[in-house]
PDB file of N, CA and C in Angstrom:
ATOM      1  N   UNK A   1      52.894 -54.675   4.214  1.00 90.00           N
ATOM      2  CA  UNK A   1      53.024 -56.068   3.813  1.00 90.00           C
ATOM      3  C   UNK A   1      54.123 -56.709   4.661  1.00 90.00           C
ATOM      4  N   UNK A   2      53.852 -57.787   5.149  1.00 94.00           N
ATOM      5  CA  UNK A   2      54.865 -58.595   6.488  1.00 94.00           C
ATOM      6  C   UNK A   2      55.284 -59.469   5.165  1.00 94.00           C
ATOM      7  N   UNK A   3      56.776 -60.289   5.303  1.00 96.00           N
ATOM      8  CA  UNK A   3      57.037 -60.846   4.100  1.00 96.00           C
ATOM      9  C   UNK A   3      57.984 -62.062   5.193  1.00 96.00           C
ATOM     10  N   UNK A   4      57.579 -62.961   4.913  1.00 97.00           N
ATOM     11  CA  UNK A   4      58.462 -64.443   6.048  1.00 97.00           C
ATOM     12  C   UNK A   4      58.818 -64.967   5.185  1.00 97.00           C
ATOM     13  N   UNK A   5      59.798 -66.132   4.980  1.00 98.00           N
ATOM     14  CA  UNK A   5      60.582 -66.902   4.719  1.00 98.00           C
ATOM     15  C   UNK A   5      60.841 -68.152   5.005  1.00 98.00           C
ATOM     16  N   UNK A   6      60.379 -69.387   4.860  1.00 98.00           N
ATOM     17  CA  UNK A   6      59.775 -70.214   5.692  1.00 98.00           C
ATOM     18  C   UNK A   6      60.502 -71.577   4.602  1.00 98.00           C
ATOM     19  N   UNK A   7      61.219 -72.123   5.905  1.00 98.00           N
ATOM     20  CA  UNK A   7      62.059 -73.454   5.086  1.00 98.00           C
ATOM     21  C   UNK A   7      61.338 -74.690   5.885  1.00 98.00           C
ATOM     22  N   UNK A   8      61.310 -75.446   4.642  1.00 98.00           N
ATOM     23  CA  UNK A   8      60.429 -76.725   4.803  1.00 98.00           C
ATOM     24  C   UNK A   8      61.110 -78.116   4.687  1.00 98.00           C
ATOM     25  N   UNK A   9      60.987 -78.908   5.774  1.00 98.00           N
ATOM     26  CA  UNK A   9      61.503 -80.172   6.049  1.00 98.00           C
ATOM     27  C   UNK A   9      59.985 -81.098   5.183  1.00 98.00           C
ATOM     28  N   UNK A  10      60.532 -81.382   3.773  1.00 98.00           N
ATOM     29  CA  UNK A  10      59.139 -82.351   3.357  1.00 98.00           C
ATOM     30  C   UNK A  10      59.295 -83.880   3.257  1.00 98.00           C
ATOM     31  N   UNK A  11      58.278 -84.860   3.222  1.00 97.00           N
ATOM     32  CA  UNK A  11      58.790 -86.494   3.196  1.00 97.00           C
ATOM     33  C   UNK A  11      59.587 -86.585   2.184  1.00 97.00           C
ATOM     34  N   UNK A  12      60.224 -87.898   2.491  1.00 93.00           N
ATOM     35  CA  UNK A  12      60.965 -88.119   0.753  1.00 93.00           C
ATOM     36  C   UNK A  12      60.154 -88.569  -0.256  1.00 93.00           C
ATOM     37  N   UNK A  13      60.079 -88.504  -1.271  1.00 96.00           N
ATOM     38  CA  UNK A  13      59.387 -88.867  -2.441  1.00 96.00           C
ATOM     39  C   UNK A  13      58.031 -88.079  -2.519  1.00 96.00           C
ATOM     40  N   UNK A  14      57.641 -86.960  -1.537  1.00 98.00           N
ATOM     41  CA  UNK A  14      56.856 -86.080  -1.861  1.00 98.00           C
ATOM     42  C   UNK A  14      56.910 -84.556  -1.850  1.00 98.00           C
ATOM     43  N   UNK A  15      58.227 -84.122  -2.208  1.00 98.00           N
ATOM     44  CA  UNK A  15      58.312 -83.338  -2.500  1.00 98.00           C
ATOM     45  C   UNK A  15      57.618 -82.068  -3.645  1.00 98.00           C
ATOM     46  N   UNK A  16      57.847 -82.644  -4.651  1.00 98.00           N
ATOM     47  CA  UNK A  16      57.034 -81.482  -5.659  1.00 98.00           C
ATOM     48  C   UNK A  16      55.486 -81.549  -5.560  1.00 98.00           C
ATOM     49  N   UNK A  17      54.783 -82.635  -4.886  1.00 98.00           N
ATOM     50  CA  UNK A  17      53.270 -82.508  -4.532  1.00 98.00           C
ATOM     51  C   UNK A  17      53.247 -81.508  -3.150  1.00 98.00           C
ATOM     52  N   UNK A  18      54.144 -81.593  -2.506  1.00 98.00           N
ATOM     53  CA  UNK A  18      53.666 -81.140  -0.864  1.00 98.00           C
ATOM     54  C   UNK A  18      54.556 -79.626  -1.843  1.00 98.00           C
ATOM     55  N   UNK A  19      55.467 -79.289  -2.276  1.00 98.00           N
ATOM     56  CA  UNK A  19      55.280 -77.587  -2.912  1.00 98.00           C
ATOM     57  C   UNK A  19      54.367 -77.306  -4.319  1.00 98.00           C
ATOM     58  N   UNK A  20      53.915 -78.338  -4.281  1.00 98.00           N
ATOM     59  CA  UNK A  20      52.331 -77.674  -5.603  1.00 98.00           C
ATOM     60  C   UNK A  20      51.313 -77.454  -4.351  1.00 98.00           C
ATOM     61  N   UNK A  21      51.454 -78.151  -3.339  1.00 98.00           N
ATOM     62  CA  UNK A  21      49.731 -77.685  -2.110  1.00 98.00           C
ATOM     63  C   UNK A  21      50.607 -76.167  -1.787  1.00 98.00           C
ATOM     64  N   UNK A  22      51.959 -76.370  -0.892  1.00 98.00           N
ATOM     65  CA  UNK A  22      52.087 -75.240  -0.355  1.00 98.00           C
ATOM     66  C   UNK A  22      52.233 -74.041  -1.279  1.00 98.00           C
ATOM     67  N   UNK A  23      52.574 -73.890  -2.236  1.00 98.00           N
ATOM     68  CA  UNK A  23      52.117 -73.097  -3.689  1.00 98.00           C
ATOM     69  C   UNK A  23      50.720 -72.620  -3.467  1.00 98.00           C
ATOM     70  N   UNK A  24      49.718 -73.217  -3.204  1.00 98.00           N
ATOM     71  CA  UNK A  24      48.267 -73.149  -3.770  1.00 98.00           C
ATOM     72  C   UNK A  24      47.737 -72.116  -2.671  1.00 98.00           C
ATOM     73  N   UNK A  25      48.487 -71.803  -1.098  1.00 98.00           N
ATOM     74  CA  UNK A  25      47.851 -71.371  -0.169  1.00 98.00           C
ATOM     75  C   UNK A  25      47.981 -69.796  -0.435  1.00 98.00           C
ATOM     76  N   UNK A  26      46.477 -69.445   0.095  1.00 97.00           N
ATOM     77  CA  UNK A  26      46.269 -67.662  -0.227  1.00 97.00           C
ATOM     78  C   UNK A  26      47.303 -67.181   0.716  1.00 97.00           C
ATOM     79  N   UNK A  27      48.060 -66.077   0.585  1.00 97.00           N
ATOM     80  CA  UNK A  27      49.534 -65.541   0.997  1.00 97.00           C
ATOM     81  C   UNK A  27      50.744 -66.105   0.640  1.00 97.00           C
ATOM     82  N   UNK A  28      50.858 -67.387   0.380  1.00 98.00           N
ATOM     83  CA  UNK A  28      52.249 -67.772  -0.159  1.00 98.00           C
ATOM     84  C   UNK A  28      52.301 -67.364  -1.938  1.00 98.00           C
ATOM     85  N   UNK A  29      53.791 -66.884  -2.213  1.00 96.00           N
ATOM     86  CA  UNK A  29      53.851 -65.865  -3.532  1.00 96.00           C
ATOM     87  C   UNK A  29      54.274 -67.000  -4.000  1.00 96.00           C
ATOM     88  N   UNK A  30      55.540 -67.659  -3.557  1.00 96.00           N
ATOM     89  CA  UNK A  30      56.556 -68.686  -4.531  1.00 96.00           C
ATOM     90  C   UNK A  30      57.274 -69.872  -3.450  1.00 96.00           C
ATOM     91  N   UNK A  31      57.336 -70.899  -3.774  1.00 98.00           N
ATOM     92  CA  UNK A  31      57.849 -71.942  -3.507  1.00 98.00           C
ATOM     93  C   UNK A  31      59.080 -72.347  -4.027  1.00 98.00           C
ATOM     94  N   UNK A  32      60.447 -72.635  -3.799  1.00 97.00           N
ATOM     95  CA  UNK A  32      61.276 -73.147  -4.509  1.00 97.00           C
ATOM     96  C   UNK A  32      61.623 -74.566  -4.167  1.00 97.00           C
ATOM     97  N   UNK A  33      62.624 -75.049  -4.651  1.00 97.00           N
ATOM     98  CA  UNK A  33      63.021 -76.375  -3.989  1.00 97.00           C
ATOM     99  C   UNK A  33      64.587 -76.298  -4.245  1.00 97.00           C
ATOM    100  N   UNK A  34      65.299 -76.752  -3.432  1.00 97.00           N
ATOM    101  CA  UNK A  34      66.389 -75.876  -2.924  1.00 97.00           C
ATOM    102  C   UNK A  34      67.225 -77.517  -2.343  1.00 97.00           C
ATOM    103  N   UNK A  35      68.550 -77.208  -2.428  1.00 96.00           N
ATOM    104  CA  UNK A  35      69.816 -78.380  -2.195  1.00 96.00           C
ATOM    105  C   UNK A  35      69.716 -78.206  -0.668  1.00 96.00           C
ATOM    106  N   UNK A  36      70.472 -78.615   0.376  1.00 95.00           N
ATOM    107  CA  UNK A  36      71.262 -78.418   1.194  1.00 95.00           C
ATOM    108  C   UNK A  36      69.735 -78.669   2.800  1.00 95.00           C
ATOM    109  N   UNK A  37      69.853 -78.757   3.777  1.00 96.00           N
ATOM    110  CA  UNK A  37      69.198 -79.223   4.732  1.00 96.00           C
ATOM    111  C   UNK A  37      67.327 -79.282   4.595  1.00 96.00           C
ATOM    112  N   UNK A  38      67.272 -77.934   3.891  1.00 98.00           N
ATOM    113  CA  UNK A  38      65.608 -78.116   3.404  1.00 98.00           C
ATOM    114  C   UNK A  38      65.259 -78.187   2.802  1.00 98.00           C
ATOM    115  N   UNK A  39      64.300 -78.512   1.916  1.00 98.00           N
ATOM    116  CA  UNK A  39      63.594 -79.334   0.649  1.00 98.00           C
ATOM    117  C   UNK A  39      62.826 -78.248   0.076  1.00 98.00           C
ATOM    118  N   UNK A  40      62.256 -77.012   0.685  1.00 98.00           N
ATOM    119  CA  UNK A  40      61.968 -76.243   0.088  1.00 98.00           C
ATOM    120  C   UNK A  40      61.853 -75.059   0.834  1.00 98.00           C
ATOM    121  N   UNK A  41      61.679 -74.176  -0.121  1.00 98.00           N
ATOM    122  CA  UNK A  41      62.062 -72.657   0.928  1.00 98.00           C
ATOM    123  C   UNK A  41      60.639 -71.671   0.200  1.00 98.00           C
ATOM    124  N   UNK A  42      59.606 -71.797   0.931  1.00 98.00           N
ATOM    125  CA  UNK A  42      58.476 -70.489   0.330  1.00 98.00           C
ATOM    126  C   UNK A  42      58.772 -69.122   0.941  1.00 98.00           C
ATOM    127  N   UNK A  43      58.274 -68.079   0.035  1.00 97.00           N
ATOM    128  CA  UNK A  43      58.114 -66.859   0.538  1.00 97.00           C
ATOM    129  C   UNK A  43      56.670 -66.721   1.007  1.00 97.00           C
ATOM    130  N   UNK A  44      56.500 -66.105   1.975  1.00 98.00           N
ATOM    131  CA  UNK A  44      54.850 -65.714   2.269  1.00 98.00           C
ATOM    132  C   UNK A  44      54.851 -64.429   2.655  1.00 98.00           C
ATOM    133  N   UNK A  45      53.536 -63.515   1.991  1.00 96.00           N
ATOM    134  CA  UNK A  45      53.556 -62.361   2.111  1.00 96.00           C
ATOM    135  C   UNK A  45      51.848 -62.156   2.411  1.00 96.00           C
ATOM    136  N   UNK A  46      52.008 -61.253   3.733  1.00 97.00           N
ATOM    137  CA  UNK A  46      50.435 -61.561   4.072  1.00 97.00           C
ATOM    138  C   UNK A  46      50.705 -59.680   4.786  1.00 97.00           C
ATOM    139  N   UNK A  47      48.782 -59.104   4.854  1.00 96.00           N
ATOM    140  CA  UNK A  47      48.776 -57.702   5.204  1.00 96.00           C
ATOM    141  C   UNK A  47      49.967 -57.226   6.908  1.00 96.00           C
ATOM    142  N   UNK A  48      49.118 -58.576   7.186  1.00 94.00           N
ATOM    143  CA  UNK A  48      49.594 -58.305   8.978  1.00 94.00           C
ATOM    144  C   UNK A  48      50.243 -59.707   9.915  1.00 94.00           C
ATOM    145  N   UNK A  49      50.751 -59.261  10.422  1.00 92.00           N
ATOM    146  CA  UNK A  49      51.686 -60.507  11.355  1.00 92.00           C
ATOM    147  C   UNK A  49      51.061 -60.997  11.995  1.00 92.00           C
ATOM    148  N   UNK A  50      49.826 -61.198  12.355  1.00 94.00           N
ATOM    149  CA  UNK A  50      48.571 -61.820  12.805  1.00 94.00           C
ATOM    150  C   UNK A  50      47.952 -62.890  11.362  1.00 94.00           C
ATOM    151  N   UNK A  51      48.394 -62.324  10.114  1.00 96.00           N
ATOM    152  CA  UNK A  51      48.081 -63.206   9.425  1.00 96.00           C
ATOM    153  C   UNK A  51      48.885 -64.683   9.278  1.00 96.00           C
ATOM    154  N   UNK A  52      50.395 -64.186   9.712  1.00 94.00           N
ATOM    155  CA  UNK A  52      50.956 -65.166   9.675  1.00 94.00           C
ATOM    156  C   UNK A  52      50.821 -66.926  10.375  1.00 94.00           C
ATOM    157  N   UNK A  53      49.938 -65.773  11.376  1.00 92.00           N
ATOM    158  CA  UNK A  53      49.829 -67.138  12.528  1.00 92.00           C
ATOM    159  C   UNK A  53      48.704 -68.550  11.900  1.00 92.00           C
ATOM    160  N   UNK A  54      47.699 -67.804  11.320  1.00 96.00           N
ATOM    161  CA  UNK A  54      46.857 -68.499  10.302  1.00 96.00           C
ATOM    162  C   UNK A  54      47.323 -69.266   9.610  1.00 96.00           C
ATOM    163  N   UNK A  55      48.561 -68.443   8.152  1.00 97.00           N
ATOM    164  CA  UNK A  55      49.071 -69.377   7.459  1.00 97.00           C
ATOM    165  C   UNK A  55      50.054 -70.171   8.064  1.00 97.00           C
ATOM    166  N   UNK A  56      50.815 -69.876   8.464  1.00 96.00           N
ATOM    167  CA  UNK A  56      52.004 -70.712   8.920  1.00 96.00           C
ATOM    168  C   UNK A  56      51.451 -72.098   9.751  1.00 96.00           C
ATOM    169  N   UNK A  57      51.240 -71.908  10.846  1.00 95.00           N
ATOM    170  CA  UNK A  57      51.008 -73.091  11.758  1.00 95.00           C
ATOM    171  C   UNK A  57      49.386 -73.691  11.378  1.00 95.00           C
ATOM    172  N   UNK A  58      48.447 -72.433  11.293  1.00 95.00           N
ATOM    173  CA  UNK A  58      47.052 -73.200  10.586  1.00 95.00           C
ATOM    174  C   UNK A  58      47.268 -73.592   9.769  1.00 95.00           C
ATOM    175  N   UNK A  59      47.943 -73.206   8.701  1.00 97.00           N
ATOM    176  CA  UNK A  59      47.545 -73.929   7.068  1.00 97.00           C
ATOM    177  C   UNK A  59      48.566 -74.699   6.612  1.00 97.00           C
ATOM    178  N   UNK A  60      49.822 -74.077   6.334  1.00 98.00           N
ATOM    179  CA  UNK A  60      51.069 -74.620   5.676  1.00 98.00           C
ATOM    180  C   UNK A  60      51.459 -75.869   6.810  1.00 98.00           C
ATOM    181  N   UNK A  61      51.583 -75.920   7.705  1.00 97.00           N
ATOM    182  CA  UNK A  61      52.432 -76.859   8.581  1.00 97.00           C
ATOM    183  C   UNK A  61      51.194 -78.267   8.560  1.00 97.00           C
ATOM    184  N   UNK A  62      49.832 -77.412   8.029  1.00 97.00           N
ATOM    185  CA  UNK A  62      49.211 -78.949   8.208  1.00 97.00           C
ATOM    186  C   UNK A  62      49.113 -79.640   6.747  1.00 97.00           C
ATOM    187  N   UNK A  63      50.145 -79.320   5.760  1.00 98.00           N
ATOM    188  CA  UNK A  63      50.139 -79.583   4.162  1.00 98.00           C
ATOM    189  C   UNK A  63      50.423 -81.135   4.054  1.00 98.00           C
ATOM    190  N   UNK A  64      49.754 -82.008   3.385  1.00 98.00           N
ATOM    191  CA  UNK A  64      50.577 -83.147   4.009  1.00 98.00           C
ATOM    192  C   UNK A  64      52.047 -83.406   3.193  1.00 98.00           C
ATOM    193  N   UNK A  65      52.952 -84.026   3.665  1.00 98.00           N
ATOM    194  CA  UNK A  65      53.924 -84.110   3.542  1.00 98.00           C
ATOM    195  C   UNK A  65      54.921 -83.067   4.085  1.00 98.00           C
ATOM    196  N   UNK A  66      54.017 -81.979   4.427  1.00 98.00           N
ATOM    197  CA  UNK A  66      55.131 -81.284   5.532  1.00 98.00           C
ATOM    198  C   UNK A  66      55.610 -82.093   6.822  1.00 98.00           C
ATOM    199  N   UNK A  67      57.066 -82.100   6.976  1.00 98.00           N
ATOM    200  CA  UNK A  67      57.359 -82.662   8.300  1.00 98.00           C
ATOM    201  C   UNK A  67      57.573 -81.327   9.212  1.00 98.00           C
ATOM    202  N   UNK A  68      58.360 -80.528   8.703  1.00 97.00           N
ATOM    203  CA  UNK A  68      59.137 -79.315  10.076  1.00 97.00           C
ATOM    204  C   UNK A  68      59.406 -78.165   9.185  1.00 97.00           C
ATOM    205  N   UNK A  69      58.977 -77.088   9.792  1.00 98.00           N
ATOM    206  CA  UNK A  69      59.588 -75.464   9.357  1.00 98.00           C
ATOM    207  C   UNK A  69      60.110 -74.571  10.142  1.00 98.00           C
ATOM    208  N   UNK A  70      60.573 -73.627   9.785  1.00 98.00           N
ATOM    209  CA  UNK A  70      61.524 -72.906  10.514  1.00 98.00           C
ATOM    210  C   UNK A  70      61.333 -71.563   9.535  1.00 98.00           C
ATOM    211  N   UNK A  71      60.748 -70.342  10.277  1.00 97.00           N
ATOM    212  CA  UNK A  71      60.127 -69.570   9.409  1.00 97.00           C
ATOM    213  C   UNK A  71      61.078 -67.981  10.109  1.00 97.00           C
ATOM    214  N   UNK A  72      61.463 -67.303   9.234  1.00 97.00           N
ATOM    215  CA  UNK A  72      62.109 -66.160   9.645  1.00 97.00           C
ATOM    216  C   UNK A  72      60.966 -65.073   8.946  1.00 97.00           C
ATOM    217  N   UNK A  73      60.763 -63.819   9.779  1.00 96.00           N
ATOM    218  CA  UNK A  73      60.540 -62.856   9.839  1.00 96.00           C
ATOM    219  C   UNK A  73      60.979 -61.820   9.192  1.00 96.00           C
ATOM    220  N   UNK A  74      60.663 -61.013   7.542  1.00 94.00           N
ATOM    221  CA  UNK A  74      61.977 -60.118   7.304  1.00 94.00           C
ATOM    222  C   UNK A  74      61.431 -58.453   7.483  1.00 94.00           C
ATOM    223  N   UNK A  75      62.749 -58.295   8.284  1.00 91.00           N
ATOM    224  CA  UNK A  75      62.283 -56.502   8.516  1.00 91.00           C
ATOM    225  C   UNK A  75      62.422 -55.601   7.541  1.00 91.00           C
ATOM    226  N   UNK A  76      63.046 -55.991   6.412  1.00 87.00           N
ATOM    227  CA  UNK A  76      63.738 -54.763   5.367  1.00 87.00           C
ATOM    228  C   UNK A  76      63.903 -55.381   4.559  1.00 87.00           C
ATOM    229  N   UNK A  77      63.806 -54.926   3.292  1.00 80.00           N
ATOM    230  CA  UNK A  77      64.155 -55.710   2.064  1.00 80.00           C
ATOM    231  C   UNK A  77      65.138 -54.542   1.137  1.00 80.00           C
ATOM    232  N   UNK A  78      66.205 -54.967   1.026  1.00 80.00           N
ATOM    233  CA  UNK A  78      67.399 -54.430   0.276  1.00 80.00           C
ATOM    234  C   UNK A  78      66.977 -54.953  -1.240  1.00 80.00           C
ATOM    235  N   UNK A  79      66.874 -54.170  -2.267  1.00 73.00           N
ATOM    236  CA  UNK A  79      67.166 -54.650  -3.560  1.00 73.00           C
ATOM    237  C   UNK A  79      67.149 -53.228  -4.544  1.00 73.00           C
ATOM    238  N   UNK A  80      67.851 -53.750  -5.919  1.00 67.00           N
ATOM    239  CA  UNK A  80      67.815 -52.749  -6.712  1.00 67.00           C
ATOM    240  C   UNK A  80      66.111 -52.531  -7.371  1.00 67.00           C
ATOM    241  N   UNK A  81      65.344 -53.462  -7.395  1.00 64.00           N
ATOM    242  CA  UNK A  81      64.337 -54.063  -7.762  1.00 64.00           C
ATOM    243  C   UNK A  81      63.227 -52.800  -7.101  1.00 64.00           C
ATOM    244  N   UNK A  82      62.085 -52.610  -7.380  1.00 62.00           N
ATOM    245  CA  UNK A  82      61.101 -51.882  -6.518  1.00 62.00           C
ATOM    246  C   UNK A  82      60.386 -53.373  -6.168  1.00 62.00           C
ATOM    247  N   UNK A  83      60.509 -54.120  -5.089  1.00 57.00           N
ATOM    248  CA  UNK A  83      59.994 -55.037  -4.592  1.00 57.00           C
ATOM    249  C   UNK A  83      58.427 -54.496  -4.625  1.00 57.00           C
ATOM    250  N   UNK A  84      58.058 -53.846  -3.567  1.00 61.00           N
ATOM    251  CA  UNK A  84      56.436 -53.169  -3.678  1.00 61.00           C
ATOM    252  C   UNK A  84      55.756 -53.569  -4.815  1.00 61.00           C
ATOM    253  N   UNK A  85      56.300 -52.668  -6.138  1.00 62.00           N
ATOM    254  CA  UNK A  85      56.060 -52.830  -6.781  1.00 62.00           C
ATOM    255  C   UNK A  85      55.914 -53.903  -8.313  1.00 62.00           C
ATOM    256  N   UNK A  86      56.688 -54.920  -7.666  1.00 59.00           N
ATOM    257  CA  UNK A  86      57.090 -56.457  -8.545  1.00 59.00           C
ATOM    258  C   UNK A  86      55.542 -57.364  -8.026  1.00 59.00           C
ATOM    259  N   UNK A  87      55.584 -56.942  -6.676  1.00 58.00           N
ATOM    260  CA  UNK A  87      54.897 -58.007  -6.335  1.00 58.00           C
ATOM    261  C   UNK A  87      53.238 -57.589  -5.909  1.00 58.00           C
ATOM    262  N   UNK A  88      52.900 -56.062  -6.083  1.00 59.00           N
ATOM    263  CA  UNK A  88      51.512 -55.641  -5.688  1.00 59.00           C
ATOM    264  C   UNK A  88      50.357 -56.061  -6.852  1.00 59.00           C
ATOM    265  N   UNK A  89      49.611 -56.929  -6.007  1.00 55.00           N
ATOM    266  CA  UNK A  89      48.717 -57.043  -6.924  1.00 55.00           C
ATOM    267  C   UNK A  89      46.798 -56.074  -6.985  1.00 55.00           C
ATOM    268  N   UNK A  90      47.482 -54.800  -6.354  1.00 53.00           N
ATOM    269  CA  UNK A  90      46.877 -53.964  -6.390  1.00 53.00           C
ATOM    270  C   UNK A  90      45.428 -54.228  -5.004  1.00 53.00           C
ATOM    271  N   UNK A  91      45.804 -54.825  -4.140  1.00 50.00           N
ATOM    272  CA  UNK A  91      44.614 -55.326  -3.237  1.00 50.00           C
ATOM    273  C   UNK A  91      45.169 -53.856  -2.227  1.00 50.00           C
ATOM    274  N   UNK A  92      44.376 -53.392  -1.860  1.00 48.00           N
ATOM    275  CA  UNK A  92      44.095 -52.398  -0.345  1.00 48.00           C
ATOM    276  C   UNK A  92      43.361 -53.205   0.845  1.00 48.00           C
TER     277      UNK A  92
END
């Protein structure tokens, strides 16, 4: 599972519509909406890093009210949590 991080520059006054679409897309888990330079910050979790290219620039960046993202890559996930296991929804 590839897991990105992807902060979102959205219009003003459309915020919680443009993170209910980006919410709705197959691979994105959670959307927040967040203080400080970006308006919202999704997690996306997809099989392969080839998927990303789909969601990210095919799907999410054409949401309307997206203006700009800036998407990080994560190699490792530190937690006390069994991440794997919080978030498998049993697909092979």
């Amino acid at each position: 599972m590839v897991t990105a991080i992807v902060m979102i520059k959205a219009e003003t006054g459309l915020v919680p519509e443009t993170a209910t679409s980006v919410a709705a897309l197959d691979g994105v888990s959670e959307v927040y909406s967040v203080t400080g330079e970006w308006d919202l910050i999704a997690i996306a979790r997809v099989p392969r890093h080839e998927d990303l290219a789909d969601l990210i620039p095919g799907r999410l960046n054409k949401v309307h009210g997206v203006l700009r993202t800036e998407t990080h890559t994560a190699f490792r996930a530190y937690s006390n949590v069994d991440l794997e296991a919080a978030f498998s929804l049993g697909l092979e």
